[in-house]
PDB file of C-alpha atoms in Angstrom:
ATOM      1  CA  UNK A  15      61.749  39.496 -30.292  1.00  0.00           C
ATOM      2  CA  UNK A  16      63.836  40.446 -27.335  1.00  0.00           C
ATOM      3  CA  UNK A  17      64.728  38.065 -24.559  1.00  0.00           C
ATOM      4  CA  UNK A  18      62.599  40.062 -22.093  1.00  0.00           C
ATOM      5  CA  UNK A  19      59.551  39.708 -24.311  1.00  0.00           C
ATOM      6  CA  UNK A  20      60.123  35.984 -24.715  1.00  0.00           C
ATOM      7  CA  UNK A  21      60.395  35.621 -20.975  1.00  0.00           C
ATOM      8  CA  UNK A  22      57.138  37.492 -20.460  1.00  0.00           C
ATOM      9  CA  UNK A  23      55.302  35.376 -23.027  1.00  0.00           C
ATOM     10  CA  UNK A  24      56.737  32.220 -21.485  1.00  0.00           C
ATOM     11  CA  UNK A  25      55.409  33.174 -18.077  1.00  0.00           C
ATOM     12  CA  UNK A  26      51.992  34.034 -19.557  1.00  0.00           C
ATOM     13  CA  UNK A  27      51.870  30.628 -21.220  1.00  0.00           C
ATOM     14  CA  UNK A  28      52.730  28.895 -17.970  1.00  0.00           C
ATOM     15  CA  UNK A  29      50.077  30.933 -16.206  1.00  0.00           C
ATOM     16  CA  UNK A  30      47.498  29.989 -18.843  1.00  0.00           C
ATOM     17  CA  UNK A  31      48.308  26.327 -18.503  1.00  0.00           C
ATOM     18  CA  UNK A  32      48.062  26.596 -14.733  1.00  0.00           C
ATOM     19  CA  UNK A  33      44.681  28.329 -15.018  1.00  0.00           C
ATOM     20  CA  UNK A  34      43.393  25.667 -17.443  1.00  0.00           C
ATOM     21  CA  UNK A  35      44.537  22.864 -15.173  1.00  0.00           C
ATOM     22  CA  UNK A  36      42.988  24.582 -12.161  1.00  0.00           C
ATOM     23  CA  UNK A  37      39.749  25.052 -14.094  1.00  0.00           C
ATOM     24  CA  UNK A  38      39.701  21.401 -15.103  1.00  0.00           C
ATOM     25  CA  UNK A  39      40.349  20.314 -11.551  1.00  0.00           C
ATOM     26  CA  UNK A  40      37.602  22.607 -10.247  1.00  0.00           C
ATOM     27  CA  UNK A  41      35.192  21.311 -12.874  1.00  0.00           C
ATOM     28  CA  UNK A  42      35.899  17.689 -11.997  1.00  0.00           C
ATOM     29  CA  UNK A  43      35.421  18.487  -8.311  1.00  0.00           C
ATOM     30  CA  UNK A  44      31.788  19.495  -8.874  1.00  0.00           C
ATOM     31  CA  UNK A  45      28.786  17.281  -9.552  1.00  0.00           C
ATOM     32  CA  UNK A  46      25.024  17.829  -9.694  1.00  0.00           C
ATOM     33  CA  UNK A  47      22.179  15.839  -8.183  1.00  0.00           C
ATOM     34  CA  UNK A  48      18.936  16.638 -10.024  1.00  0.00           C
ATOM     35  CA  UNK A  49      15.398  16.661  -8.666  1.00  0.00           C
ATOM     36  CA  UNK A  50      14.083  13.195  -7.823  1.00  0.00           C
ATOM     37  CA  UNK A  51      17.621  11.839  -7.425  1.00  0.00           C
ATOM     38  CA  UNK A  52      19.992  10.971  -4.601  1.00  0.00           C
ATOM     39  CA  UNK A  53      23.684  10.135  -4.652  1.00  0.00           C
ATOM     40  CA  UNK A  54      26.157   8.067  -2.674  1.00  0.00           C
ATOM     41  CA  UNK A  55      29.907   8.644  -2.809  1.00  0.00           C
ATOM     42  CA  UNK A  56      32.428   5.957  -3.634  1.00  0.00           C
ATOM     43  CA  UNK A  57      35.885   6.646  -2.185  1.00  0.00           C
ATOM     44  CA  UNK A  58      38.893   4.759  -3.565  1.00  0.00           C
ATOM     45  CA  UNK A  59      40.382   4.491  -0.077  1.00  0.00           C
ATOM     46  CA  UNK A  60      37.375   4.061   2.241  1.00  0.00           C
ATOM     47  CA  UNK A  61      34.778   2.543  -0.098  1.00  0.00           C
ATOM     48  CA  UNK A  62      31.100   3.552  -0.252  1.00  0.00           C
ATOM     49  CA  UNK A  63      30.254   6.251   2.252  1.00  0.00           C
ATOM     50  CA  UNK A  64      27.094   6.015   4.329  1.00  0.00           C
ATOM     51  CA  UNK A  65      26.209   9.645   3.630  1.00  0.00           C
ATOM     52  CA  UNK A  66      23.215  10.258   1.322  1.00  0.00           C
ATOM     53  CA  UNK A  67      23.708  13.304  -0.905  1.00  0.00           C
ATOM     54  CA  UNK A  68      20.584  15.303  -1.738  1.00  0.00           C
ATOM     55  CA  UNK A  69      19.688  17.571  -4.643  1.00  0.00           C
ATOM     56  CA  UNK A  70      22.003  20.401  -5.710  1.00  0.00           C
ATOM     57  CA  UNK A  71      25.653  20.972  -6.678  1.00  0.00           C
ATOM     58  CA  UNK A  72      28.294  19.347  -4.481  1.00  0.00           C
ATOM     59  CA  UNK A  73      32.082  18.984  -4.163  1.00  0.00           C
ATOM     60  CA  UNK A  74      34.229  15.850  -4.188  1.00  0.00           C
ATOM     61  CA  UNK A  75      37.896  14.962  -4.415  1.00  0.00           C
ATOM     62  CA  UNK A  76      38.755  14.368  -8.070  1.00  0.00           C
ATOM     63  CA  UNK A  77      40.056  10.920  -8.988  1.00  0.00           C
ATOM     64  CA  UNK A  78      39.648   9.771  -5.367  1.00  0.00           C
ATOM     65  CA  UNK A  79      35.870  10.066  -5.169  1.00  0.00           C
ATOM     66  CA  UNK A  80      33.003   9.635  -7.632  1.00  0.00           C
ATOM     67  CA  UNK A  81      29.204   9.961  -7.237  1.00  0.00           C
ATOM     68  CA  UNK A  82      26.731   7.131  -7.864  1.00  0.00           C
ATOM     69  CA  UNK A  83      23.372   8.637  -8.837  1.00  0.00           C
ATOM     70  CA  UNK A  84      20.074   6.901  -8.022  1.00  0.00           C
ATOM     71  CA  UNK A  85      16.612   7.835  -9.267  1.00  0.00           C
ATOM     72  CA  UNK A  86      14.269   7.672  -6.255  1.00  0.00           C
ATOM     73  CA  UNK A  87      11.049   8.380  -8.181  1.00  0.00           C
ATOM     74  CA  UNK A  88       8.452   5.632  -8.653  1.00  0.00           C
ATOM     75  CA  UNK A  89       9.197   3.607 -11.764  1.00  0.00           C
ATOM     76  CA  UNK A  90       6.692   1.213 -13.394  1.00  0.00           C
ATOM     77  CA  UNK A  91       7.625  -2.335 -14.258  1.00  0.00           C
ATOM     78  CA  UNK A  92       5.589  -5.273 -15.611  1.00  0.00           C
ATOM     79  CA  UNK A  93       6.390  -8.787 -14.438  1.00  0.00           C
ATOM     80  CA  UNK A  94       4.687 -11.850 -15.968  1.00  0.00           C
ATOM     81  CA  UNK A  95       4.725 -15.457 -14.867  1.00  0.00           C
ATOM     82  CA  UNK A  96       2.918 -18.759 -15.456  1.00  0.00           C
ATOM     83  CA  UNK A  97       2.161 -20.801 -12.383  1.00  0.00           C
ATOM     84  CA  UNK A  98      -0.260 -23.431 -11.084  1.00  0.00           C
ATOM     85  CA  UNK A  99      -3.409 -22.974  -9.021  1.00  0.00           C
ATOM     86  CA  UNK A 100      -4.539 -25.136  -6.113  1.00  0.00           C
ATOM     87  CA  UNK A 101      -6.561 -27.345  -8.493  1.00  0.00           C
ATOM     88  CA  UNK A 102      -3.532 -27.694 -10.827  1.00  0.00           C
ATOM     89  CA  UNK A 103      -4.736 -25.271 -13.520  1.00  0.00           C
ATOM     90  CA  UNK A 104      -2.179 -23.202 -15.437  1.00  0.00           C
ATOM     91  CA  UNK A 105      -2.528 -19.497 -14.623  1.00  0.00           C
ATOM     92  CA  UNK A 106      -0.886 -16.733 -16.648  1.00  0.00           C
ATOM     93  CA  UNK A 107      -0.647 -13.568 -14.560  1.00  0.00           C
ATOM     94  CA  UNK A 108       0.953 -10.156 -15.068  1.00  0.00           C
ATOM     95  CA  UNK A 109       1.640  -7.547 -12.382  1.00  0.00           C
ATOM     96  CA  UNK A 110       2.270  -3.830 -12.803  1.00  0.00           C
ATOM     97  CA  UNK A 111       4.591  -2.647 -10.033  1.00  0.00           C
ATOM     98  CA  UNK A 112       5.590   0.910  -9.120  1.00  0.00           C
ATOM     99  CA  UNK A 113       8.928   0.646  -7.320  1.00  0.00           C
ATOM    100  CA  UNK A 114      11.594   2.980  -5.930  1.00  0.00           C
ATOM    101  CA  UNK A 115      14.641   2.605  -3.678  1.00  0.00           C
ATOM    102  CA  UNK A 116      14.436   3.650  -0.041  1.00  0.00           C
ATOM    103  CA  UNK A 117      16.832   6.636   0.180  1.00  0.00           C
ATOM    104  CA  UNK A 118      18.370   5.599   3.499  1.00  0.00           C
ATOM    105  CA  UNK A 119      19.207   2.162   2.049  1.00  0.00           C
ATOM    106  CA  UNK A 120      21.057   3.402  -1.047  1.00  0.00           C
ATOM    107  CA  UNK A 121      24.599   2.568   0.200  1.00  0.00           C
ATOM    108  CA  UNK A 122      23.493  -0.970   1.086  1.00  0.00           C
ATOM    109  CA  UNK A 123      21.661  -1.374  -2.241  1.00  0.00           C
ATOM    110  CA  UNK A 124      24.751  -0.306  -4.188  1.00  0.00           C
ATOM    111  CA  UNK A 125      27.064  -2.571  -2.179  1.00  0.00           C
ATOM    112  CA  UNK A 126      24.867  -5.688  -2.239  1.00  0.00           C
ATOM    113  CA  UNK A 127      22.889  -5.420  -5.476  1.00  0.00           C
ATOM    114  CA  UNK A 128      23.972  -2.509  -7.670  1.00  0.00           C
ATOM    115  CA  UNK A 129      22.251   0.311  -9.497  1.00  0.00           C
ATOM    116  CA  UNK A 130      20.236  -2.194 -11.576  1.00  0.00           C
ATOM    117  CA  UNK A 131      18.587  -3.564  -8.442  1.00  0.00           C
ATOM    118  CA  UNK A 132      15.137  -3.710 -10.108  1.00  0.00           C
ATOM    119  CA  UNK A 133      16.328  -5.989 -12.918  1.00  0.00           C
ATOM    120  CA  UNK A 134      18.295  -8.192 -10.524  1.00  0.00           C
ATOM    121  CA  UNK A 135      15.751  -8.657  -7.720  1.00  0.00           C
ATOM    122  CA  UNK A 136      12.196  -7.646  -8.656  1.00  0.00           C
ATOM    123  CA  UNK A 137      11.389 -10.375 -11.239  1.00  0.00           C
ATOM    124  CA  UNK A 138      12.658 -13.182  -8.990  1.00  0.00           C
ATOM    125  CA  UNK A 139      10.833 -12.126  -5.814  1.00  0.00           C
ATOM    126  CA  UNK A 140       7.658 -11.381  -7.805  1.00  0.00           C
ATOM    127  CA  UNK A 141       7.656 -14.888  -9.294  1.00  0.00           C
ATOM    128  CA  UNK A 142       8.321 -16.325  -5.848  1.00  0.00           C
ATOM    129  CA  UNK A 143       5.387 -14.521  -4.220  1.00  0.00           C
ATOM    130  CA  UNK A 144       2.994 -15.129  -7.133  1.00  0.00           C
ATOM    131  CA  UNK A 145       3.648 -18.869  -7.140  1.00  0.00           C
ATOM    132  CA  UNK A 146       3.156 -19.053  -3.372  1.00  0.00           C
ATOM    133  CA  UNK A 147      -0.092 -17.066  -3.353  1.00  0.00           C
ATOM    134  CA  UNK A 148      -1.729 -18.518  -6.474  1.00  0.00           C
ATOM    135  CA  UNK A 149      -1.139 -22.051  -5.181  1.00  0.00           C
ATOM    136  CA  UNK A 150      -3.521 -21.277  -2.293  1.00  0.00           C
ATOM    137  CA  UNK A 151      -6.528 -20.597  -4.595  1.00  0.00           C
ATOM    138  CA  UNK A 152      -8.553 -22.673  -7.033  1.00  0.00           C
ATOM    139  CA  UNK A 153      -8.933 -21.397 -10.574  1.00  0.00           C
ATOM    140  CA  UNK A 154     -12.530 -20.250 -10.092  1.00  0.00           C
ATOM    141  CA  UNK A 155     -11.504 -18.513  -6.824  1.00  0.00           C
ATOM    142  CA  UNK A 156      -8.863 -16.580  -8.783  1.00  0.00           C
ATOM    143  CA  UNK A 157     -11.754 -15.101 -10.774  1.00  0.00           C
ATOM    144  CA  UNK A 158     -14.347 -14.587  -8.056  1.00  0.00           C
ATOM    145  CA  UNK A 159     -11.831 -13.452  -5.406  1.00  0.00           C
ATOM    146  CA  UNK A 160      -9.466 -11.464  -7.611  1.00  0.00           C
ATOM    147  CA  UNK A 161      -9.328  -8.522  -5.198  1.00  0.00           C
ATOM    148  CA  UNK A 162      -8.401 -10.809  -2.314  1.00  0.00           C
ATOM    149  CA  UNK A 163      -5.648 -12.406  -4.405  1.00  0.00           C
ATOM    150  CA  UNK A 164      -4.317  -8.970  -5.392  1.00  0.00           C
ATOM    151  CA  UNK A 165      -4.256  -7.790  -1.769  1.00  0.00           C
ATOM    152  CA  UNK A 166      -2.445 -10.927  -0.616  1.00  0.00           C
ATOM    153  CA  UNK A 167       0.183 -10.548  -3.352  1.00  0.00           C
ATOM    154  CA  UNK A 168       0.601  -6.837  -2.567  1.00  0.00           C
ATOM    155  CA  UNK A 169       1.179  -7.340   1.170  1.00  0.00           C
ATOM    156  CA  UNK A 170       3.616 -10.227   0.826  1.00  0.00           C
ATOM    157  CA  UNK A 171       5.536  -8.667  -2.077  1.00  0.00           C
ATOM    158  CA  UNK A 172       5.969  -5.362  -0.234  1.00  0.00           C
ATOM    159  CA  UNK A 173       7.359  -7.180   2.798  1.00  0.00           C
ATOM    160  CA  UNK A 174       9.745  -9.190   0.609  1.00  0.00           C
ATOM    161  CA  UNK A 175      10.972  -6.132  -1.306  1.00  0.00           C
ATOM    162  CA  UNK A 176      11.604  -4.219   1.914  1.00  0.00           C
ATOM    163  CA  UNK A 177      14.241  -6.776   2.826  1.00  0.00           C
ATOM    164  CA  UNK A 178      16.272  -5.634  -0.176  1.00  0.00           C
ATOM    165  CA  UNK A 179      15.887  -1.920   0.572  1.00  0.00           C
ATOM    166  CA  UNK A 180      13.305  -0.751  -1.947  1.00  0.00           C
ATOM    167  CA  UNK A 181       9.645   0.225  -1.719  1.00  0.00           C
ATOM    168  CA  UNK A 182       6.611  -0.773  -3.814  1.00  0.00           C
ATOM    169  CA  UNK A 183       4.101   2.075  -4.088  1.00  0.00           C
ATOM    170  CA  UNK A 184       1.468   0.187  -6.091  1.00  0.00           C
ATOM    171  CA  UNK A 185       0.869  -3.402  -7.176  1.00  0.00           C
ATOM    172  CA  UNK A 186      -2.011  -4.396  -9.457  1.00  0.00           C
ATOM    173  CA  UNK A 187      -2.987  -7.407 -11.556  1.00  0.00           C
ATOM    174  CA  UNK A 188      -3.246  -6.276 -15.177  1.00  0.00           C
ATOM    175  CA  UNK A 189      -3.657  -9.677 -16.834  1.00  0.00           C
ATOM    176  CA  UNK A 190      -5.107 -12.981 -15.654  1.00  0.00           C
ATOM    177  CA  UNK A 191      -5.836 -15.937 -17.922  1.00  0.00           C
ATOM    178  CA  UNK A 192      -6.031 -19.723 -17.703  1.00  0.00           C
ATOM    179  CA  UNK A 193      -5.165 -22.738 -19.828  1.00  0.00           C
ATOM    180  CA  UNK A 194      -7.240 -23.773 -22.835  1.00  0.00           C
ATOM    181  CA  UNK A 195      -8.799 -26.760 -21.051  1.00  0.00           C
ATOM    182  CA  UNK A 196     -10.083 -24.651 -18.168  1.00  0.00           C
ATOM    183  CA  UNK A 197     -11.364 -21.924 -20.487  1.00  0.00           C
ATOM    184  CA  UNK A 198     -13.272 -24.467 -22.581  1.00  0.00           C
ATOM    185  CA  UNK A 199     -14.688 -26.059 -19.424  1.00  0.00           C
ATOM    186  CA  UNK A 200     -15.926 -22.666 -18.215  1.00  0.00           C
ATOM    187  CA  UNK A 201     -17.567 -21.974 -21.578  1.00  0.00           C
ATOM    188  CA  UNK A 202     -19.251 -25.416 -21.569  1.00  0.00           C
ATOM    189  CA  UNK A 203     -20.488 -24.816 -18.034  1.00  0.00           C
ATOM    190  CA  UNK A 204     -21.988 -21.478 -19.063  1.00  0.00           C
ATOM    191  CA  UNK A 205     -23.729 -23.095 -22.046  1.00  0.00           C
ATOM    192  CA  UNK A 206     -25.076 -25.881 -19.791  1.00  0.00           C
ATOM    193  CA  UNK A 207     -26.395 -23.316 -17.317  1.00  0.00           C
ATOM    194  CA  UNK A 208     -28.147 -21.442 -20.118  1.00  0.00           C
ATOM    195  CA  UNK A 209     -29.694 -24.676 -21.416  1.00  0.00           C
ATOM    196  CA  UNK A 210     -30.825 -25.574 -17.881  1.00  0.00           C
ATOM    197  CA  UNK A 211     -32.451 -22.157 -17.483  1.00  0.00           C
ATOM    198  CA  UNK A 212     -34.206 -22.596 -20.831  1.00  0.00           C
ATOM    199  CA  UNK A 213     -35.460 -26.069 -19.847  1.00  0.00           C
ATOM    200  CA  UNK A 214     -36.679 -24.745 -16.501  1.00  0.00           C
ATOM    201  CA  UNK A 215     -38.577 -21.984 -18.299  1.00  0.00           C
ATOM    202  CA  UNK A 216     -40.219 -24.485 -20.653  1.00  0.00           C
ATOM    203  CA  UNK A 217     -41.241 -26.710 -17.722  1.00  0.00           C
ATOM    204  CA  UNK A 218     -42.735 -23.771 -15.846  1.00  0.00           C
ATOM    205  CA  UNK A 219     -44.551 -22.672 -19.011  1.00  0.00           C
ATOM    206  CA  UNK A 220     -45.990 -26.181 -19.490  1.00  0.00           C
ATOM    207  CA  UNK A 221     -47.099 -26.260 -15.849  1.00  0.00           C
ATOM    208  CA  UNK A 222     -48.874 -22.924 -16.258  1.00  0.00           C
ATOM    209  CA  UNK A 223     -50.580 -24.095 -19.456  1.00  0.00           C
ATOM    210  CA  UNK A 224     -51.647 -27.302 -17.689  1.00  0.00           C
ATOM    211  CA  UNK A 225     -53.145 -25.308 -14.808  1.00  0.00           C
ATOM    212  CA  UNK A 226     -54.919 -23.032 -17.275  1.00  0.00           C
ATOM    213  CA  UNK A 227     -56.394 -26.038 -19.150  1.00  0.00           C
ATOM    214  CA  UNK A 228     -57.551 -27.615 -15.872  1.00  0.00           C
ATOM    215  CA  UNK A 229     -59.136 -24.349 -14.786  1.00  0.00           C
ATOM    216  CA  UNK A 230     -60.897 -23.983 -18.162  1.00  0.00           C
ATOM    217  CA  UNK A 231     -62.178 -27.574 -18.059  1.00  0.00           C
ATOM    218  CA  UNK A 232     -63.445 -27.151 -14.532  1.00  0.00           C
ATOM    219  CA  UNK A 233     -65.222 -23.938 -15.602  1.00  0.00           C
ATOM    220  CA  UNK A 234     -66.820 -25.667 -18.581  1.00  0.00           C
ATOM    221  CA  UNK A 235     -67.952 -28.560 -16.386  1.00  0.00           C
ATOM    222  CA  UNK A 236     -69.440 -26.170 -13.850  1.00  0.00           C
ATOM    223  CA  UNK A 237     -71.205 -24.258 -16.624  1.00  0.00           C
ATOM    224  CA  UNK A 238     -72.635 -27.505 -18.019  1.00  0.00           C
ATOM    225  CA  UNK A 239     -73.915 -28.453 -14.587  1.00  0.00           C
ATOM    226  CA  UNK A 240     -75.562 -25.069 -14.173  1.00  0.00           C
ATOM    227  CA  UNK A 241     -77.176 -25.286 -17.610  1.00  0.00           C
ATOM    228  CA  UNK A 242     -78.452 -28.787 -16.923  1.00  0.00           C
ATOM    229  CA  UNK A 243     -79.885 -27.667 -13.613  1.00  0.00           C
ATOM    230  CA  UNK A 244     -81.506 -24.640 -15.253  1.00  0.00           C
ATOM    231  CA  UNK A 245     -83.077 -26.800 -17.971  1.00  0.00           C
ATOM    232  CA  UNK A 246     -84.430 -29.262 -15.429  1.00  0.00           C
ATOM    233  CA  UNK A 247     -85.937 -26.517 -13.280  1.00  0.00           C
ATOM    234  CA  UNK A 248     -87.270 -24.224 -16.006  1.00  0.00           C
ATOM    235  CA  UNK A 249     -88.583 -26.936 -18.347  1.00  0.00           C
ATOM    236  CA  UNK A 250     -89.678 -25.831 -21.844  1.00  0.00           C
ATOM    237  CA  UNK A 251     -89.694 -22.129 -20.924  1.00  0.00           C
ATOM    238  CA  UNK A 252     -85.909 -21.882 -20.939  1.00  0.00           C
ATOM    239  CA  UNK A 253     -85.760 -23.714 -24.281  1.00  0.00           C
ATOM    240  CA  UNK A 254     -88.245 -21.251 -25.796  1.00  0.00           C
ATOM    241  CA  UNK A 255     -86.194 -18.359 -24.410  1.00  0.00           C
ATOM    242  CA  UNK A 256     -83.040 -19.770 -26.065  1.00  0.00           C
ATOM    243  CA  UNK A 257     -84.962 -20.096 -29.355  1.00  0.00           C
ATOM    244  CA  UNK A 258     -86.086 -16.470 -29.196  1.00  0.00           C
ATOM    245  CA  UNK A 259     -82.534 -15.314 -28.425  1.00  0.00           C
ATOM    246  CA  UNK A 260     -81.201 -17.368 -31.350  1.00  0.00           C
ATOM    247  CA  UNK A 261     -83.865 -15.960 -33.676  1.00  0.00           C
ATOM    248  CA  UNK A 262     -82.998 -12.403 -32.647  1.00  0.00           C
ATOM    249  CA  UNK A 263     -79.331 -13.016 -33.332  1.00  0.00           C
ATOM    250  CA  UNK A 264     -80.117 -14.467 -36.760  1.00  0.00           C
ATOM    251  CA  UNK A 265     -82.421 -11.570 -37.620  1.00  0.00           C
ATOM    252  CA  UNK A 266     -79.771  -9.054 -36.617  1.00  0.00           C
ATOM    253  CA  UNK A 267     -77.176 -10.701 -38.842  1.00  0.00           C
ATOM    254  CA  UNK A 268     -79.598 -10.878 -41.798  1.00  0.00           C
ATOM    255  CA  UNK A 269     -80.542  -7.230 -41.409  1.00  0.00           C
ATOM    256  CA  UNK A 270     -76.888  -6.280 -41.937  1.00  0.00           C
ATOM    257  CA  UNK A 271     -76.448  -8.558 -44.938  1.00  0.00           C
ATOM    258  CA  UNK A 272     -76.863  -7.300 -48.481  1.00  0.00           C
ATOM    259  CA  UNK A 273     -79.367  -8.557 -51.062  1.00  0.00           C
ATOM    260  CA  UNK A 274     -81.804  -9.798 -48.416  1.00  0.00           C
ATOM    261  CA  UNK A 275     -85.530  -8.946 -48.840  1.00  0.00           C
ATOM    262  CA  UNK A 276     -88.211  -9.205 -46.140  1.00  0.00           C
ATOM    263  CA  UNK A 277     -91.837 -10.166 -47.022  1.00  0.00           C
ATOM    264  CA  UNK A 278     -94.877  -9.949 -44.817  1.00  0.00           C
ATOM    265  CA  UNK A 279     -95.920 -13.182 -43.196  1.00  0.00           C
ATOM    266  CA  UNK A 280     -99.285 -13.332 -45.074  1.00  0.00           C
ATOM    267  CA  UNK A 281     -97.650 -13.218 -48.528  1.00  0.00           C
ATOM    268  CA  UNK A 282     -96.785 -16.497 -50.084  1.00  0.00           C
ATOM    269  CA  UNK A 283     -93.105 -16.934 -50.603  1.00  0.00           C
ATOM    270  CA  UNK A 284     -93.854 -18.154 -54.116  1.00  0.00           C
ATOM    271  CA  UNK A 285     -94.152 -15.222 -56.452  1.00  0.00           C
ATOM    272  CA  UNK A 286     -96.730 -15.393 -59.189  1.00  0.00           C
ATOM    273  CA  UNK A 287     -94.666 -15.362 -62.295  1.00  0.00           C
ATOM    274  CA  UNK A 288     -96.285 -14.738 -65.692  1.00  0.00           C
ATOM    275  CA  UNK A 289     -96.801 -17.829 -67.822  1.00  0.00           C
TER     276      UNK A 289
END
């Protein structure tokens, strides 16, 4: 190969290297922010910039600057704690929290907390608020006023989280239980209430039966008085009437019976049997 050809190839190689380096530099100077994300820029000389970078493809100075990407969509998280109620009952409670960072607070969040802000802050402030709120209610109020407890926790927890630069879109109580002693006491109370209702029913039933017996006895006594009065006023005529009515009833029953024969009154009941 001639010297001219070697020189040409040498220049082409240098050009290729220069193009590759330029391509690498250009590639490292670009970064993407996807949908539902925001970015803040960390500069080696000036620190974290206050500018919030939105979605799209953006430029930066390679090696000097780098992007910190935050997901600003609502993310669910469950936080559980065991605390004491106003009447000193153990309460096990679990919250489901939808949280997200406030976009305008991202530089402050990164400087003071970090990208893992939810793991660093949310469990501690949730336990703090839950203990403070639950201590204001008795155990039975936690059951009967569950919505009120949930609203109180939601308001106070949102205010506390806002101090750290993130928002809570939804807070709900997903689990609420008490210690074994309280649970057994509630069950015993329910059984006692059922027994009391049963006893009340039996007492009311006995009272009704007593009233019915009194009413029946009074009716029988009144009927006896009326019959006695009727007998005294009517004399033997009423007695004869009762005899006739009794005879009619007996005759009617005998007429429906089988193997019963009727004989005229003038025939002797003794049949003449052959000797």
